Coordinates of C-alpha atoms and ligand atoms in Angstrom, one line a residue:
M383 CA 0.0 0.2 0.1
D384 CA 1.0 3.4 -0.6
W385 CA 2.3 5.6 2.1
V386 CA -0.6 7.9 1.3
G387 CA -3.6 6.5 1.0
R388 CA -6.5 8.0 -0.8
G389 CA -4.4 11.1 -2.1
N390 CA -5.7 12.5 0.9
S391 CA -3.1 14.6 2.6
R392 CA 0.3 14.7 1.4
M393 CA 1.9 14.1 5.1
K394 CA 5.3 15.9 4.0
N395 CA 5.6 18.3 6.3
V396 CA 3.6 18.0 9.6
L397 CA 2.7 20.1 12.0
V398 CA 1.8 18.6 15.6
T399 CA 0.6 21.0 17.9
G400 CA 0.7 20.1 21.9
G401 CA 3.4 17.6 20.8
A402 CA 5.5 18.3 24.2
G403 CA 2.9 16.8 26.0
F404 CA 1.9 12.7 27.0
I405 CA 0.1 11.7 23.2
G406 CA 1.5 14.4 21.5
S407 CA 5.0 13.3 22.3
N408 CA 4.3 9.8 21.7
F409 CA 3.0 10.6 18.2
I410 CA 6.2 12.7 17.1
H411 CA 8.4 9.3 17.8
H412 CA 6.0 7.3 15.9
L413 CA 6.2 9.6 12.7
L414 CA 9.6 9.8 12.8
A415 CA 10.5 6.3 13.4
R416 CA 7.3 4.8 11.1
T417 CA 6.8 7.1 8.5
P418 CA 8.2 8.7 5.5
V419 CA 7.8 12.3 6.9
Q420 CA 9.8 14.8 5.9
R421 CA 9.3 17.9 8.3
V422 CA 8.2 17.6 12.2
V423 CA 7.3 20.8 13.6
N424 CA 6.2 20.6 17.2
L425 CA 3.7 24.1 18.4
D426 CA 4.1 23.9 21.9
A427 CA 3.3 26.4 24.8
L428 CA 5.0 24.3 27.4
T429 CA 2.7 24.6 30.2
Y430 CA 3.1 23.0 32.8
A431 CA 1.8 19.6 31.4
G432 CA 4.1 19.9 28.2
T433 CA 7.7 18.0 29.4
P434 CA 10.4 19.1 26.6
A435 CA 12.4 15.9 28.1
N436 CA 9.5 13.7 26.3
L437 CA 11.2 14.7 23.1
A438 CA 14.8 14.5 24.3
E439 CA 15.4 11.2 21.6
V440 CA 14.6 13.1 18.5
Q441 CA 16.3 16.7 19.6
N442 CA 18.7 16.2 16.6
D443 CA 17.2 14.7 14.6
T444 CA 17.4 16.9 11.3
R445 CA 13.9 16.1 10.3
Y446 CA 12.5 17.7 13.6
R447 CA 12.1 21.6 15.2
F448 CA 10.3 22.4 18.2
V449 CA 8.6 25.8 18.1
H450 CA 7.8 27.1 21.4
A451 CA 4.8 28.8 20.8
D452 CA 0.9 29.3 21.6
I453 CA -2.0 28.1 19.3
C454 CA -3.8 31.6 20.2
D455 CA -1.3 33.2 18.3
G456 CA -2.8 33.4 15.1
E457 CA -0.1 35.6 13.2
K458 CA 2.6 33.2 14.4
V459 CA 1.1 30.1 13.6
Q460 CA 0.4 31.4 10.0
A461 CA 4.1 32.3 9.8
L462 CA 5.1 28.8 10.8
L463 CA 2.8 27.2 8.2
R464 CA 4.0 29.5 5.5
E465 CA 7.9 28.9 6.5
E466 CA 7.7 25.3 6.6
H467 CA 5.0 24.9 3.9
V468 CA 2.5 22.5 6.4
D469 CA 0.1 20.6 4.5
T470 CA -1.2 18.2 7.5
I471 CA -1.8 19.9 11.0
V472 CA -2.4 17.4 13.5
H473 CA -4.0 19.4 17.0
F474 CA -3.3 18.1 19.7
A475 CA -2.6 21.1 21.6
A476 CA -4.9 21.8 24.6
D477 CA -5.7 21.7 28.3
T478 CA -6.9 18.4 29.6
H479 CA -6.9 17.6 32.7
V480 CA -10.6 17.3 34.3
D481 CA -10.2 18.2 37.9
R482 CA -8.7 21.1 37.0
S483 CA -11.1 22.2 34.5
I484 CA -13.4 21.9 37.5
R485 CA -11.4 24.6 39.7
D486 CA -10.5 26.7 36.3
P487 CA -13.1 26.8 33.1
E488 CA -11.9 29.7 31.4
T489 CA -8.7 28.8 30.8
F490 CA -10.3 25.9 29.2
Y491 CA -12.2 27.5 26.8
Q492 CA -9.2 29.9 26.0
T493 CA -6.9 27.0 24.8
N494 CA -9.3 24.4 23.8
V495 CA -11.8 26.9 21.8
L496 CA -10.1 30.1 21.3
G497 CA -7.5 28.2 20.3
T498 CA -8.6 25.7 18.0
L499 CA -10.6 28.6 16.1
R500 CA -7.2 30.5 15.8
L501 CA -5.6 27.3 14.2
L502 CA -8.7 26.9 11.9
E503 CA -8.3 30.5 10.9
A504 CA -5.1 29.9 10.9
A505 CA -5.3 27.3 8.2
R506 CA -7.6 28.4 6.1
A507 CA -6.1 32.2 5.4
V508 CA -2.7 29.7 4.7
W509 CA -4.0 27.4 2.3
A510 CA -6.3 29.6 0.3
G511 CA -9.3 27.2 -0.8
D512 CA -6.1 25.2 -2.3
Y513 CA -6.9 21.9 -0.6
T514 CA -5.1 19.3 -2.6
G515 CA -3.0 17.1 -0.3
K516 CA -4.0 19.0 2.7
R517 CA -5.6 18.0 5.9
F518 CA -6.4 18.9 9.1
H519 CA -6.8 16.6 12.0
H520 CA -8.5 17.3 15.2
I521 CA -7.9 15.2 18.7
S522 CA -11.1 14.4 20.6
T523 CA -11.9 12.7 23.5
D524 CA -15.2 10.2 24.2
E525 CA -15.9 12.7 27.3
V526 CA -18.2 14.9 24.2
Y527 CA -21.0 12.3 24.7
G528 CA -21.2 12.8 28.4
T529 CA -21.7 9.5 30.7
L530 CA -23.3 6.1 30.1
E531 CA -24.9 3.9 32.8
P532 CA -23.7 0.2 33.3
G533 CA -26.3 -1.6 30.5
D534 CA -26.3 1.4 28.1
P535 CA -24.7 0.6 24.2
P536 CA -21.2 2.3 23.6
F537 CA -20.7 5.7 22.3
S538 CA -21.2 6.0 18.3
E539 CA -19.9 8.8 15.6
S540 CA -23.8 9.6 15.9
T541 CA -24.7 10.3 19.6
P542 CA -25.8 13.2 20.8
Y543 CA -23.0 15.5 22.5
I544 CA -23.8 16.0 26.4
P545 CA -20.6 17.2 28.2
R546 CA -20.8 17.4 31.6
S547 CA -17.4 19.1 32.4
P548 CA -15.8 22.4 31.5
Y549 CA -13.4 20.1 30.0
A550 CA -15.9 18.1 27.7
A551 CA -17.5 20.9 26.8
S552 CA -14.6 23.0 25.8
K553 CA -13.5 19.6 23.6
A554 CA -17.5 19.6 22.4
A555 CA -17.5 23.5 21.1
A556 CA -14.0 22.9 19.6
D557 CA -15.6 19.9 17.7
H558 CA -18.2 21.7 16.5
L559 CA -15.9 24.7 15.5
V560 CA -13.6 22.1 13.4
R561 CA -16.6 20.5 11.3
S562 CA -18.3 24.0 10.7
F563 CA -15.1 24.5 9.0
F564 CA -15.3 21.8 6.6
H565 CA -19.2 22.4 6.2
T566 CA -18.6 26.7 5.3
Y567 CA -15.3 27.0 4.1
G568 CA -14.3 23.3 2.6
L569 CA -11.4 22.7 5.0
P570 CA -9.9 19.3 4.9
V571 CA -10.7 18.1 8.6
T572 CA -10.6 14.9 9.9
L573 CA -12.1 14.1 14.0
S574 CA -10.8 11.3 16.6
N575 CA -12.9 10.8 20.1
C576 CA -10.6 8.8 21.7
S577 CA -11.2 6.9 24.9
N578 CA -8.3 7.3 28.2
N579 CA -4.9 6.6 27.2
Y580 CA -2.2 5.2 28.9
G581 CA 1.8 5.0 28.6
P582 CA 4.9 6.6 28.4
R583 CA 5.1 10.1 29.5
Q584 CA 1.9 10.9 30.8
Y585 CA 1.7 13.6 33.3
P586 CA 1.5 11.8 36.4
E587 CA -1.7 13.8 37.8
K588 CA -3.7 11.4 35.6
F589 CA -5.1 8.4 36.9
I590 CA -2.5 5.6 35.9
P591 CA 0.3 7.3 35.9
L592 CA -0.5 8.7 39.5
V593 CA -1.0 5.2 40.8
I594 CA 2.3 4.0 40.0
Q595 CA 4.3 6.9 41.3
R596 CA 2.4 7.1 44.4
C597 CA 3.0 3.3 44.7
L598 CA 6.3 4.2 44.4
R599 CA 7.1 6.7 47.0
G600 CA 4.6 4.6 49.3
E601 CA 1.6 7.2 49.6
R602 CA -1.8 7.1 49.7
I603 CA -3.7 6.6 45.8
P604 CA -6.4 8.2 46.1
I605 CA -9.6 6.5 44.9
Y606 CA -12.9 8.8 43.8
G607 CA -16.3 7.8 45.1
D608 CA -16.8 4.0 45.2
G609 CA -14.0 3.4 42.9
R610 CA -16.8 1.7 40.4
Q611 CA -16.7 4.2 37.5
I612 CA -15.6 2.8 34.7
R613 CA -13.5 4.1 31.5
D614 CA -12.2 2.2 28.1
W615 CA -8.5 2.2 28.1
I616 CA -6.5 2.6 25.3
Y617 CA -2.7 1.9 25.0
V618 CA -1.4 5.7 23.8
E619 CA 0.7 3.7 20.7
D620 CA -2.4 2.2 19.6
H621 CA -4.1 5.8 19.4
C622 CA -0.9 6.7 17.5
C623 CA -1.6 4.2 14.8
G624 CA -5.0 4.8 14.5
I625 CA -4.7 8.5 13.9
L626 CA -1.8 7.6 11.2
R627 CA -4.6 5.5 9.5
I628 CA -7.4 8.6 9.4
L629 CA -4.4 10.5 8.3
Q630 CA -3.9 8.5 5.3
D631 CA -7.3 6.4 4.0
G632 CA -10.0 8.5 6.8
R633 CA -12.4 10.6 4.3
P634 CA -12.6 14.7 4.9
G635 CA -15.4 15.9 6.8
E636 CA -15.6 12.1 9.0
T637 CA -15.2 11.6 12.5
Y638 CA -13.7 8.2 13.8
H639 CA -13.9 6.9 17.0
L640 CA -11.2 5.1 19.1
G641 CA -11.1 3.0 22.2
G642 CA -8.9 0.1 23.5
G643 CA -12.6 -2.1 23.9
N644 CA -12.3 -2.7 27.5
Q645 CA -14.3 -1.4 30.8
P646 CA -12.6 -1.9 33.7
T647 CA -13.4 0.0 36.9
N648 CA -11.3 2.4 38.4
L649 CA -10.8 0.2 41.4
E650 CA -9.3 -3.1 39.2
I651 CA -6.8 -0.4 37.2
A652 CA -5.4 0.4 40.8
N653 CA -5.5 -3.3 42.4
L654 CA -3.5 -4.3 38.8
I655 CA -1.1 -1.9 39.5
C656 CA -0.8 -2.8 42.8
D657 CA -0.4 -6.2 42.0
L658 CA 2.4 -5.6 39.2
M659 CA 4.0 -3.1 41.5
D660 CA 4.2 -6.0 44.8
R661 CA 5.7 -8.2 41.6
K662 CA 8.5 -6.0 40.4
R663 CA 8.9 -4.8 43.6
P664 CA 8.8 -7.5 45.8
Q665 CA 11.3 -6.2 48.2
S666 CA 9.6 -2.9 49.1
A667 CA 8.6 -1.8 52.5
Q668 CA 5.1 -1.4 50.7
V669 CA 4.1 -4.5 49.8
P670 CA 1.2 -5.4 49.3
H671 CA 0.5 -2.2 47.5
R672 CA -3.2 -2.4 47.6
R673 CA -3.0 -1.5 51.7
L674 CA -2.2 2.4 50.4
L675 CA -5.3 2.5 48.5
Q676 CA -7.6 5.3 49.8
F677 CA -11.7 6.2 48.9
I678 CA -12.1 10.4 49.1
T679 CA -14.6 12.5 48.2
D680 CA -15.6 11.7 44.4
R681 CA -14.9 14.6 41.5
P682 CA -18.0 16.9 41.1
G683 CA -20.8 15.7 38.0
H684 CA -17.8 12.6 38.0
D685 CA -18.9 11.1 34.3
R686 CA -19.7 6.8 35.3
R687 CA -18.9 5.1 32.4
Y688 CA -17.5 5.7 28.7
A689 CA -17.4 3.1 26.3
M690 CA -16.7 3.3 22.8
D691 CA -18.3 1.8 19.4
C692 CA -15.1 1.9 16.9
T693 CA -17.0 -0.4 14.4
K694 CA -16.5 2.6 11.5
I695 CA -12.8 2.8 11.3
E696 CA -12.8 -1.2 12.0
R697 CA -14.5 -1.5 9.0
E698 CA -13.4 1.7 6.8
L699 CA -9.6 1.8 7.7
G700 CA -9.2 -1.9 9.3
W701 CA -8.1 -0.4 12.9
T702 CA -8.4 -2.2 15.7
P703 CA -6.2 -1.6 19.1
Q704 CA -3.3 -4.1 19.3
I705 CA -2.0 -4.0 22.9
H706 CA -4.1 -6.2 25.8
L707 CA -4.4 -4.0 28.8
A708 CA -2.8 -6.6 30.8
E709 CA 0.3 -6.4 28.6
G710 CA 0.3 -2.8 28.5
L711 CA -0.5 -2.2 32.1
E712 CA 3.1 -3.9 32.4
Q713 CA 5.0 -1.6 29.5
T714 CA 3.5 1.2 31.4
V715 CA 4.8 0.3 34.6
D716 CA 8.4 -0.8 33.3
W717 CA 8.3 2.7 31.5
Y718 CA 7.8 4.8 34.9
L719 CA 10.5 1.9 36.3
D720 CA 12.8 2.7 34.4
H721 CA 13.2 6.4 34.0
P722 CA 13.1 7.5 37.7
E723 CA 15.1 10.7 36.7
W724 CA 11.4 12.1 34.1
L725 CA 9.4 11.2 37.0
E726 CA 11.2 12.7 39.4
A727 CA 11.8 16.3 37.8
V728 CA 8.4 16.4 36.5
I729 CA 6.8 15.3 40.3
Q730 CA 9.7 17.4 42.0
A731 CA 8.6 20.7 39.7
E732 CA 6.6 23.7 41.2
P733 CA 3.2 23.0 39.4
Y734 CA 2.9 19.8 40.3
R735 CA 4.2 20.2 43.9
A736 CA 1.2 23.0 43.9
W737 CA -1.8 21.4 42.2
M738 CA -1.0 18.1 44.4
H739 CA -1.3 20.1 47.6
E740 CA -4.5 22.0 46.5
Q741 CA -5.7 18.7 44.8
Y742 CA -5.5 16.3 47.7
P743 CA -4.8 18.5 50.5
G744 CA -3.7 17.6 54.1
E745 CA -1.0 15.3 52.4
G746 CA 2.8 15.7 53.8
Ligands
NAD1012 P1 -1.1 16.9 28.1 O1 -2.1 18.0 28.8 O2 -0.3 15.7 28.1 O3 -0.5 18.1 26.8 C1 -0.9 19.1 26.5 C2 -0.3 19.9 25.3 O4 0.0 21.0 24.8 C3 1.0 20.0 26.5 O5 2.5 20.1 25.9 C4 0.7 21.6 26.7 O6 1.9 22.5 27.2 C5 0.1 22.1 25.4 N1 -0.4 23.2 25.8 C6 -1.4 23.9 26.0 N2 -2.0 24.6 25.8 C7 -1.8 25.1 24.8 C8 -1.7 26.4 24.2 N3 -2.1 27.3 24.2 N4 -0.6 26.3 22.6 C9 0.7 25.3 22.6 N5 0.3 24.4 23.2 C10 -0.4 24.4 24.0 O7 -2.2 16.3 26.5 P2 -2.5 15.0 26.2 O8 -3.4 13.8 27.3 O9 -1.6 14.3 25.7 O10 -4.0 15.0 25.2 C11 -3.7 15.4 24.1 C12 -4.8 15.6 23.2 O11 -5.4 14.3 22.8 C13 -6.2 16.6 23.6 O12 -6.7 17.1 22.8 C14 -6.8 15.7 24.7 O13 -8.3 16.3 24.3 C15 -7.4 14.8 23.7 N6 -7.6 13.5 24.3 C16 -6.6 12.9 25.4 C17 -6.9 11.4 25.8 C18 -6.5 11.6 27.1 O14 -6.7 10.2 27.5 N7 -5.0 11.9 27.5 C19 -7.9 10.8 25.5 C20 -8.8 11.6 24.5 C21 -8.2 12.6 23.3
DAU1013 O1 -11.7 9.4 28.1 C1 -10.9 10.3 27.6 C2 -10.3 11.5 28.9 O2 -9.4 10.7 29.3 C3 -9.4 12.4 28.1 O3 -9.7 13.3 27.0 C4 -8.7 13.2 29.0 O4 -8.1 14.3 28.4 C5 -7.8 12.7 30.3 O5 -7.7 13.5 31.8 C6 -8.8 11.4 30.4 O6 -10.1 12.2 31.5 P1 -10.6 11.3 32.7 O7 -11.4 12.2 33.5 O8 -11.7 10.1 32.4 O9 -9.3 10.5 33.2 P2 -8.2 11.0 34.9 O10 -6.8 10.1 34.5 O11 -7.9 12.2 35.6 O12 -9.3 10.0 35.6 C7 -9.7 8.4 35.5 C8 -10.5 7.9 36.2 O13 -9.9 7.9 37.4 C9 -11.4 9.1 36.5 O14 -12.8 8.2 36.8 C10 -11.3 9.7 37.6 C11 -11.1 8.4 38.7 N1 -9.7 9.3 39.4 C12 -8.7 10.2 39.2 C13 -7.8 10.6 39.7 C14 -6.9 11.7 39.4 C15 -9.4 8.6 40.6 O15 -10.9 7.8 41.0 N2 -8.6 9.4 41.5 C16 -7.8 10.5 40.9 O16 -6.8 10.9 42.0

């Protein structure tokens, strides 16, 4: 098969926004290692969630360039699109943590809604109606659909949007803007809505790396509410493969779901990690790590369950997730155990300490 599928995206010069974050950095590694891409420009504002060390292995790759900038700076984005002859934009940049959005919704509106609009406007201005070989791919989330009860069918691409957190509402607004640019201006957009990612380089405010780092430090592992909330967990590498398939062969104007195809409760995830830690660190004074689990006050408006119907991308593009949850969790735990300097640098930095203090008061 040709690298470029149905003549959609040329994928020679790719702009990745938010590439210093978790999924964006994994995607850049994936692009450079597995595709014939000529240029990868990473535009990132380096908020607390952006970690330059995530790209340390590629910083001397002549195909790679880092640009410290904000997606809200439309003029700078336009200049960059022109200078680098960008044909493909993969838009990850966002504020992403639901708990932070509950404390500070306006930042989420600014980055996720206004930032996406500025990026769309920049692409429209620079591409100026010549859309041959161009693509604007927008990364979205399952959270735009709201919440499911235990027996409900999974979300499909036609499920109505009922976002319930400020984060989800801002992502929903961004999705609507992206679609509006397809219908109104013909901008060649695609969207993917993905479930919960896990894997290397995830900022440890999120549940899975938080559990791992609390195990390592022998600190309490906070479980919101009854711990029976259900997520669909996808290994980040599977997400990256799915995005590439959409860039290659996805149809402009279309949305594709990506998910891991599992339904564990948060408590089950925490127990699996604790058991892995018992096995990997049998001499640790924390064994059994399960005794670190502690139920705490629930997240306001906490969505009970997410589940994704991914039959569209399976049928149209032949994508299915390859990494089973048990295997992916073990690889993730191994990555954090093998990169203590990465974890230490992040958790000792002021933004992380301040957040832990604010979100989990009464500790240390
Ligand atoms: P992350 O929080 O790890 O990283 C976000 C990155 O965006 C950081 O590098 C940050 O510096 C950058 N950024 C923030 N504001 C910016 C701005 N104004 N201009 C430029 N850069 C900015 O996020 P992630 O978990 O990697 O998520 C990436 C994308 O995937 C987001 O759009 C998110 O909504 C979506 N998503 C995430 C998940 C998940 O489970 N993590 C699941 C589905 C979809
Ligand atoms: O579903 C996709 C979404 O997944 C992405 O769009 C978001 O950007 C990403 O942050 C993630 O959102 P969640 O809120 O599902 O992820 P988080 O890691 O914050 O929480 C996962 C589950 O664990 C959720 O039910 C809340 C729970 N939790 C989380 C934390 C941080 C706890 O029980 N305790 C905690 O301390």
